[in-house]
PDB file of C-alpha atoms in Angstrom:
ATOM      1  CA  UNK A   1     148.300 -16.537 -35.697  1.00  0.00           C
ATOM      2  CA  UNK A   2     148.086 -13.086 -34.313  1.00  0.00           C
ATOM      3  CA  UNK A   3     151.425 -11.309 -33.787  1.00  0.00           C
ATOM      4  CA  UNK A   4     150.544 -10.689 -30.117  1.00  0.00           C
ATOM      5  CA  UNK A   5     149.432 -14.281 -29.475  1.00  0.00           C
ATOM      6  CA  UNK A   6     152.469 -15.255 -27.346  1.00  0.00           C
ATOM      7  CA  UNK A   7     152.386 -11.998 -25.345  1.00  0.00           C
ATOM      8  CA  UNK A   8     148.650 -12.441 -24.623  1.00  0.00           C
ATOM      9  CA  UNK A   9     149.126 -16.089 -23.699  1.00  0.00           C
ATOM     10  CA  UNK A  10     151.945 -15.160 -21.305  1.00  0.00           C
ATOM     11  CA  UNK A  11     149.798 -12.413 -19.772  1.00  0.00           C
ATOM     12  CA  UNK A  12     146.949 -14.835 -19.129  1.00  0.00           C
ATOM     13  CA  UNK A  13     149.288 -17.448 -17.659  1.00  0.00           C
ATOM     14  CA  UNK A  14     150.899 -14.834 -15.401  1.00  0.00           C
ATOM     15  CA  UNK A  15     147.484 -13.566 -14.299  1.00  0.00           C
ATOM     16  CA  UNK A  16     146.149 -17.060 -13.577  1.00  0.00           C
ATOM     17  CA  UNK A  17     149.238 -17.798 -11.467  1.00  0.00           C
ATOM     18  CA  UNK A  18     148.931 -14.512  -9.557  1.00  0.00           C
ATOM     19  CA  UNK A  19     145.235 -15.061  -8.930  1.00  0.00           C
ATOM     20  CA  UNK A  20     145.976 -18.533  -7.523  1.00  0.00           C
ATOM     21  CA  UNK A  21     148.591 -17.018  -5.205  1.00  0.00           C
ATOM     22  CA  UNK A  22     146.082 -14.402  -4.044  1.00  0.00           C
ATOM     23  CA  UNK A  23     143.470 -17.086  -3.389  1.00  0.00           C
ATOM     24  CA  UNK A  24     145.990 -19.101  -1.407  1.00  0.00           C
ATOM     25  CA  UNK A  25     146.832 -16.059   0.740  1.00  0.00           C
ATOM     26  CA  UNK A  26     143.108 -15.351   1.246  1.00  0.00           C
ATOM     27  CA  UNK A  27     142.382 -18.912   2.292  1.00  0.00           C
ATOM     28  CA  UNK A  28     145.339 -19.231   4.696  1.00  0.00           C
ATOM     29  CA  UNK A  29     144.166 -17.107   7.628  1.00  0.00           C
ATOM     30  CA  UNK A  30     144.042 -20.160   9.836  1.00  0.00           C
ATOM     31  CA  UNK A  31     146.901 -21.680  11.768  1.00  0.00           C
ATOM     32  CA  UNK A  32     148.331 -24.670   9.878  1.00  0.00           C
ATOM     33  CA  UNK A  33     148.824 -26.473  13.183  1.00  0.00           C
ATOM     34  CA  UNK A  34     145.365 -26.005  14.736  1.00  0.00           C
ATOM     35  CA  UNK A  35     143.073 -24.958  11.883  1.00  0.00           C
ATOM     36  CA  UNK A  36     141.868 -22.122  14.109  1.00  0.00           C
ATOM     37  CA  UNK A  37     141.559 -18.570  12.784  1.00  0.00           C
ATOM     38  CA  UNK A  38     144.826 -16.788  13.506  1.00  0.00           C
ATOM     39  CA  UNK A  39     144.632 -12.996  13.715  1.00  0.00           C
ATOM     40  CA  UNK A  40     148.444 -12.793  13.640  1.00  0.00           C
ATOM     41  CA  UNK A  41     148.056 -13.600   9.929  1.00  0.00           C
ATOM     42  CA  UNK A  42     145.846 -10.513   9.412  1.00  0.00           C
ATOM     43  CA  UNK A  43     148.012  -7.511   8.517  1.00  0.00           C
ATOM     44  CA  UNK A  44     147.763  -4.615   6.112  1.00  0.00           C
ATOM     45  CA  UNK A  45     150.741  -6.056   4.206  1.00  0.00           C
ATOM     46  CA  UNK A  46     149.010  -9.436   3.771  1.00  0.00           C
ATOM     47  CA  UNK A  47     145.765  -7.671   2.871  1.00  0.00           C
ATOM     48  CA  UNK A  48     147.500  -5.675   0.143  1.00  0.00           C
ATOM     49  CA  UNK A  49     149.080  -8.847  -1.271  1.00  0.00           C
ATOM     50  CA  UNK A  50     145.697 -10.620  -1.338  1.00  0.00           C
ATOM     51  CA  UNK A  51     144.158  -7.661  -3.112  1.00  0.00           C
ATOM     52  CA  UNK A  52     147.027  -7.311  -5.574  1.00  0.00           C
ATOM     53  CA  UNK A  53     147.111 -10.939  -6.550  1.00  0.00           C
ATOM     54  CA  UNK A  54     143.507 -11.995  -6.128  1.00  0.00           C
ATOM     55  CA  UNK A  55     141.675  -8.945  -7.462  1.00  0.00           C
ATOM     56  CA  UNK A  56     143.764  -6.210  -9.045  1.00  0.00           C
ATOM     57  CA  UNK A  57     145.603  -8.283 -11.643  1.00  0.00           C
ATOM     58  CA  UNK A  58     142.631 -10.030 -13.240  1.00  0.00           C
ATOM     59  CA  UNK A  59     139.977  -7.353 -12.694  1.00  0.00           C
ATOM     60  CA  UNK A  60     141.996  -4.283 -13.619  1.00  0.00           C
ATOM     61  CA  UNK A  61     145.365  -5.009 -15.190  1.00  0.00           C
ATOM     62  CA  UNK A  62     144.465  -7.988 -17.382  1.00  0.00           C
ATOM     63  CA  UNK A  63     141.708  -6.333 -19.425  1.00  0.00           C
ATOM     64  CA  UNK A  64     143.669  -3.114 -20.037  1.00  0.00           C
ATOM     65  CA  UNK A  65     147.002  -4.829 -20.689  1.00  0.00           C
ATOM     66  CA  UNK A  66     145.262  -7.220 -23.121  1.00  0.00           C
ATOM     67  CA  UNK A  67     143.847  -4.295 -25.064  1.00  0.00           C
ATOM     68  CA  UNK A  68     147.162  -2.491 -25.141  1.00  0.00           C
ATOM     69  CA  UNK A  69     149.057  -5.588 -26.280  1.00  0.00           C
ATOM     70  CA  UNK A  70     146.479  -6.355 -28.961  1.00  0.00           C
ATOM     71  CA  UNK A  71     146.710  -2.707 -30.098  1.00  0.00           C
ATOM     72  CA  UNK A  72     150.456  -3.182 -30.577  1.00  0.00           C
ATOM     73  CA  UNK A  73     151.735  -1.314 -27.528  1.00  0.00           C
ATOM     74  CA  UNK A  74     155.094  -2.839 -26.644  1.00  0.00           C
ATOM     75  CA  UNK A  75     156.718  -0.006 -24.674  1.00  0.00           C
ATOM     76  CA  UNK A  76     157.684  -1.637 -21.366  1.00  0.00           C
ATOM     77  CA  UNK A  77     157.719   1.663 -19.468  1.00  0.00           C
ATOM     78  CA  UNK A  78     154.184   2.477 -20.646  1.00  0.00           C
ATOM     79  CA  UNK A  79     152.936  -1.006 -19.622  1.00  0.00           C
ATOM     80  CA  UNK A  80     154.701  -0.655 -16.255  1.00  0.00           C
ATOM     81  CA  UNK A  81     153.074   2.743 -15.626  1.00  0.00           C
ATOM     82  CA  UNK A  82     149.634   1.366 -16.560  1.00  0.00           C
ATOM     83  CA  UNK A  83     150.215  -1.582 -14.210  1.00  0.00           C
ATOM     84  CA  UNK A  84     151.096   0.704 -11.287  1.00  0.00           C
ATOM     85  CA  UNK A  85     147.988   2.812 -11.782  1.00  0.00           C
ATOM     86  CA  UNK A  86     145.691  -0.213 -12.194  1.00  0.00           C
ATOM     87  CA  UNK A  87     147.123  -2.020  -9.144  1.00  0.00           C
ATOM     88  CA  UNK A  88     146.278   1.050  -7.045  1.00  0.00           C
ATOM     89  CA  UNK A  89     142.793   1.197  -8.589  1.00  0.00           C
ATOM     90  CA  UNK A  90     142.330  -2.478  -7.769  1.00  0.00           C
ATOM     91  CA  UNK A  91     143.243  -1.784  -4.149  1.00  0.00           C
ATOM     92  CA  UNK A  92     140.760   1.100  -3.914  1.00  0.00           C
ATOM     93  CA  UNK A  93     138.092  -1.077  -5.492  1.00  0.00           C
ATOM     94  CA  UNK A  94     138.655  -3.928  -3.018  1.00  0.00           C
ATOM     95  CA  UNK A  95     138.690  -1.677   0.044  1.00  0.00           C
ATOM     96  CA  UNK A  96     135.387  -0.168  -1.142  1.00  0.00           C
ATOM     97  CA  UNK A  97     134.014  -3.674  -1.796  1.00  0.00           C
ATOM     98  CA  UNK A  98     134.977  -4.716   1.754  1.00  0.00           C
ATOM     99  CA  UNK A  99     133.139  -1.734   3.194  1.00  0.00           C
ATOM    100  CA  UNK A 100     130.088  -2.382   1.016  1.00  0.00           C
ATOM    101  CA  UNK A 101     130.167  -6.034   2.081  1.00  0.00           C
ATOM    102  CA  UNK A 102     129.752  -4.879   5.677  1.00  0.00           C
ATOM    103  CA  UNK A 103     127.482  -1.861   5.303  1.00  0.00           C
ATOM    104  CA  UNK A 104     125.713  -2.350   1.957  1.00  0.00           C
ATOM    105  CA  UNK A 105     122.243  -3.789   1.642  1.00  0.00           C
ATOM    106  CA  UNK A 106     121.132  -6.520  -0.726  1.00  0.00           C
ATOM    107  CA  UNK A 107     119.037  -3.959  -2.639  1.00  0.00           C
ATOM    108  CA  UNK A 108     122.104  -1.799  -3.271  1.00  0.00           C
ATOM    109  CA  UNK A 109     124.953  -4.303  -3.798  1.00  0.00           C
ATOM    110  CA  UNK A 110     122.985  -7.347  -4.941  1.00  0.00           C
ATOM    111  CA  UNK A 111     124.318  -9.723  -2.308  1.00  0.00           C
ATOM    112  CA  UNK A 112     124.410 -10.316   1.396  1.00  0.00           C
ATOM    113  CA  UNK A 113     127.860  -9.543   2.771  1.00  0.00           C
ATOM    114  CA  UNK A 114     129.600 -12.474   4.473  1.00  0.00           C
ATOM    115  CA  UNK A 115     133.202 -11.332   4.999  1.00  0.00           C
ATOM    116  CA  UNK A 116     132.776 -11.369   8.790  1.00  0.00           C
ATOM    117  CA  UNK A 117     131.258 -14.865   8.854  1.00  0.00           C
ATOM    118  CA  UNK A 118     133.803 -16.137   6.305  1.00  0.00           C
ATOM    119  CA  UNK A 119     136.812 -15.031   8.394  1.00  0.00           C
ATOM    120  CA  UNK A 120     138.031 -12.770   5.584  1.00  0.00           C
ATOM    121  CA  UNK A 121     141.175 -10.730   5.977  1.00  0.00           C
ATOM    122  CA  UNK A 122     139.192  -7.628   4.997  1.00  0.00           C
ATOM    123  CA  UNK A 123     140.303  -4.009   5.193  1.00  0.00           C
ATOM    124  CA  UNK A 124     137.818  -3.424   8.005  1.00  0.00           C
ATOM    125  CA  UNK A 125     139.069  -6.401  10.041  1.00  0.00           C
ATOM    126  CA  UNK A 126     142.711  -5.386   9.617  1.00  0.00           C
ATOM    127  CA  UNK A 127     141.943  -1.813  10.668  1.00  0.00           C
ATOM    128  CA  UNK A 128     139.938  -3.021  13.681  1.00  0.00           C
ATOM    129  CA  UNK A 129     142.792  -5.247  14.793  1.00  0.00           C
ATOM    130  CA  UNK A 130     145.223  -2.329  14.531  1.00  0.00           C
ATOM    131  CA  UNK A 131     143.024   0.077  16.505  1.00  0.00           C
ATOM    132  CA  UNK A 132     141.306  -2.084  19.093  1.00  0.00           C
ATOM    133  CA  UNK A 133     141.981  -2.126  22.812  1.00  0.00           C
ATOM    134  CA  UNK A 134     142.514  -5.445  24.589  1.00  0.00           C
ATOM    135  CA  UNK A 135     138.817  -5.466  25.551  1.00  0.00           C
ATOM    136  CA  UNK A 136     137.776  -4.818  21.979  1.00  0.00           C
ATOM    137  CA  UNK A 137     140.208  -7.503  20.789  1.00  0.00           C
ATOM    138  CA  UNK A 138     138.342  -9.959  23.019  1.00  0.00           C
ATOM    139  CA  UNK A 139     135.143  -9.065  21.105  1.00  0.00           C
ATOM    140  CA  UNK A 140     136.980  -9.793  17.828  1.00  0.00           C
ATOM    141  CA  UNK A 141     138.312 -13.094  19.159  1.00  0.00           C
ATOM    142  CA  UNK A 142     134.908 -14.245  20.399  1.00  0.00           C
ATOM    143  CA  UNK A 143     132.771 -13.120  17.447  1.00  0.00           C
ATOM    144  CA  UNK A 144     134.705 -12.794  14.175  1.00  0.00           C
ATOM    145  CA  UNK A 145     134.358 -15.707  11.798  1.00  0.00           C
ATOM    146  CA  UNK A 146     131.119 -16.960  13.360  1.00  0.00           C
ATOM    147  CA  UNK A 147     128.024 -17.587  11.256  1.00  0.00           C
ATOM    148  CA  UNK A 148     125.730 -16.194  13.939  1.00  0.00           C
ATOM    149  CA  UNK A 149     123.766 -12.952  13.303  1.00  0.00           C
ATOM    150  CA  UNK A 150     124.216 -11.816  16.927  1.00  0.00           C
ATOM    151  CA  UNK A 151     127.998 -12.225  16.680  1.00  0.00           C
ATOM    152  CA  UNK A 152     128.112 -10.471  13.293  1.00  0.00           C
ATOM    153  CA  UNK A 153     126.149  -7.627  14.873  1.00  0.00           C
ATOM    154  CA  UNK A 154     128.722  -7.364  17.680  1.00  0.00           C
ATOM    155  CA  UNK A 155     131.527  -7.041  15.118  1.00  0.00           C
ATOM    156  CA  UNK A 156     129.635  -4.363  13.198  1.00  0.00           C
ATOM    157  CA  UNK A 157     129.003  -2.511  16.444  1.00  0.00           C
ATOM    158  CA  UNK A 158     132.724  -2.703  17.212  1.00  0.00           C
ATOM    159  CA  UNK A 159     133.526  -1.352  13.730  1.00  0.00           C
ATOM    160  CA  UNK A 160     131.175   1.561  14.434  1.00  0.00           C
ATOM    161  CA  UNK A 161     132.781   2.154  17.839  1.00  0.00           C
ATOM    162  CA  UNK A 162     136.207   2.223  16.143  1.00  0.00           C
ATOM    163  CA  UNK A 163     134.840   4.647  13.513  1.00  0.00           C
ATOM    164  CA  UNK A 164     136.024   2.477  10.639  1.00  0.00           C
ATOM    165  CA  UNK A 165     133.445   3.903   8.213  1.00  0.00           C
ATOM    166  CA  UNK A 166     134.847   7.385   8.864  1.00  0.00           C
ATOM    167  CA  UNK A 167     138.355   5.988   8.456  1.00  0.00           C
ATOM    168  CA  UNK A 168     137.305   4.580   5.081  1.00  0.00           C
ATOM    169  CA  UNK A 169     135.901   7.964   4.027  1.00  0.00           C
ATOM    170  CA  UNK A 170     139.307   9.557   4.771  1.00  0.00           C
ATOM    171  CA  UNK A 171     141.123   6.736   2.959  1.00  0.00           C
ATOM    172  CA  UNK A 172     138.857   7.212  -0.061  1.00  0.00           C
ATOM    173  CA  UNK A 173     139.349  11.005  -0.131  1.00  0.00           C
ATOM    174  CA  UNK A 174     143.115  10.664   0.155  1.00  0.00           C
ATOM    175  CA  UNK A 175     143.150   7.991  -2.572  1.00  0.00           C
ATOM    176  CA  UNK A 176     141.171  10.215  -4.907  1.00  0.00           C
ATOM    177  CA  UNK A 177     143.596  13.097  -4.349  1.00  0.00           C
ATOM    178  CA  UNK A 178     146.559  10.760  -4.938  1.00  0.00           C
ATOM    179  CA  UNK A 179     145.115   9.477  -8.212  1.00  0.00           C
ATOM    180  CA  UNK A 180     144.401  13.013  -9.411  1.00  0.00           C
ATOM    181  CA  UNK A 181     147.938  14.227  -8.626  1.00  0.00           C
TER     182      UNK A 181
END
């Protein structure tokens, strides 16, 4: 067998496990007692864990780490540095994907966004919950997670009122500067 076989196998096992954990976090936004959506489970910390485990590991770290391992790179500090960079890239990718899910059109992104209807703990939802007034929170409570175009529209209007698209633009600019530093 290939000299890196065991290392690659371990990497794939680790990534599968992490992806399952991320999926579990993503699917557990409802109260275990009532089955109702529970906004207390929507936080930036939880969001970052979902992104790290559900997206960043398999979409960013796995392909690069596989190539490095197969190329014979065994320096743990180099692999750790690559992992740190790719985890951050995975986060930026997912935040952008969340924004495109809300604001992108089928012609541009190739799908109809459903994060609002699907009760996703998205970056936009987490930011809205952090910034909203009690009146705006009522709009979130009454409309988020509903498969009703009028209710989705209300959430998107609230996002606009909270200037979340502008907040994303700032986040993106700051992230670019951080990656270039």
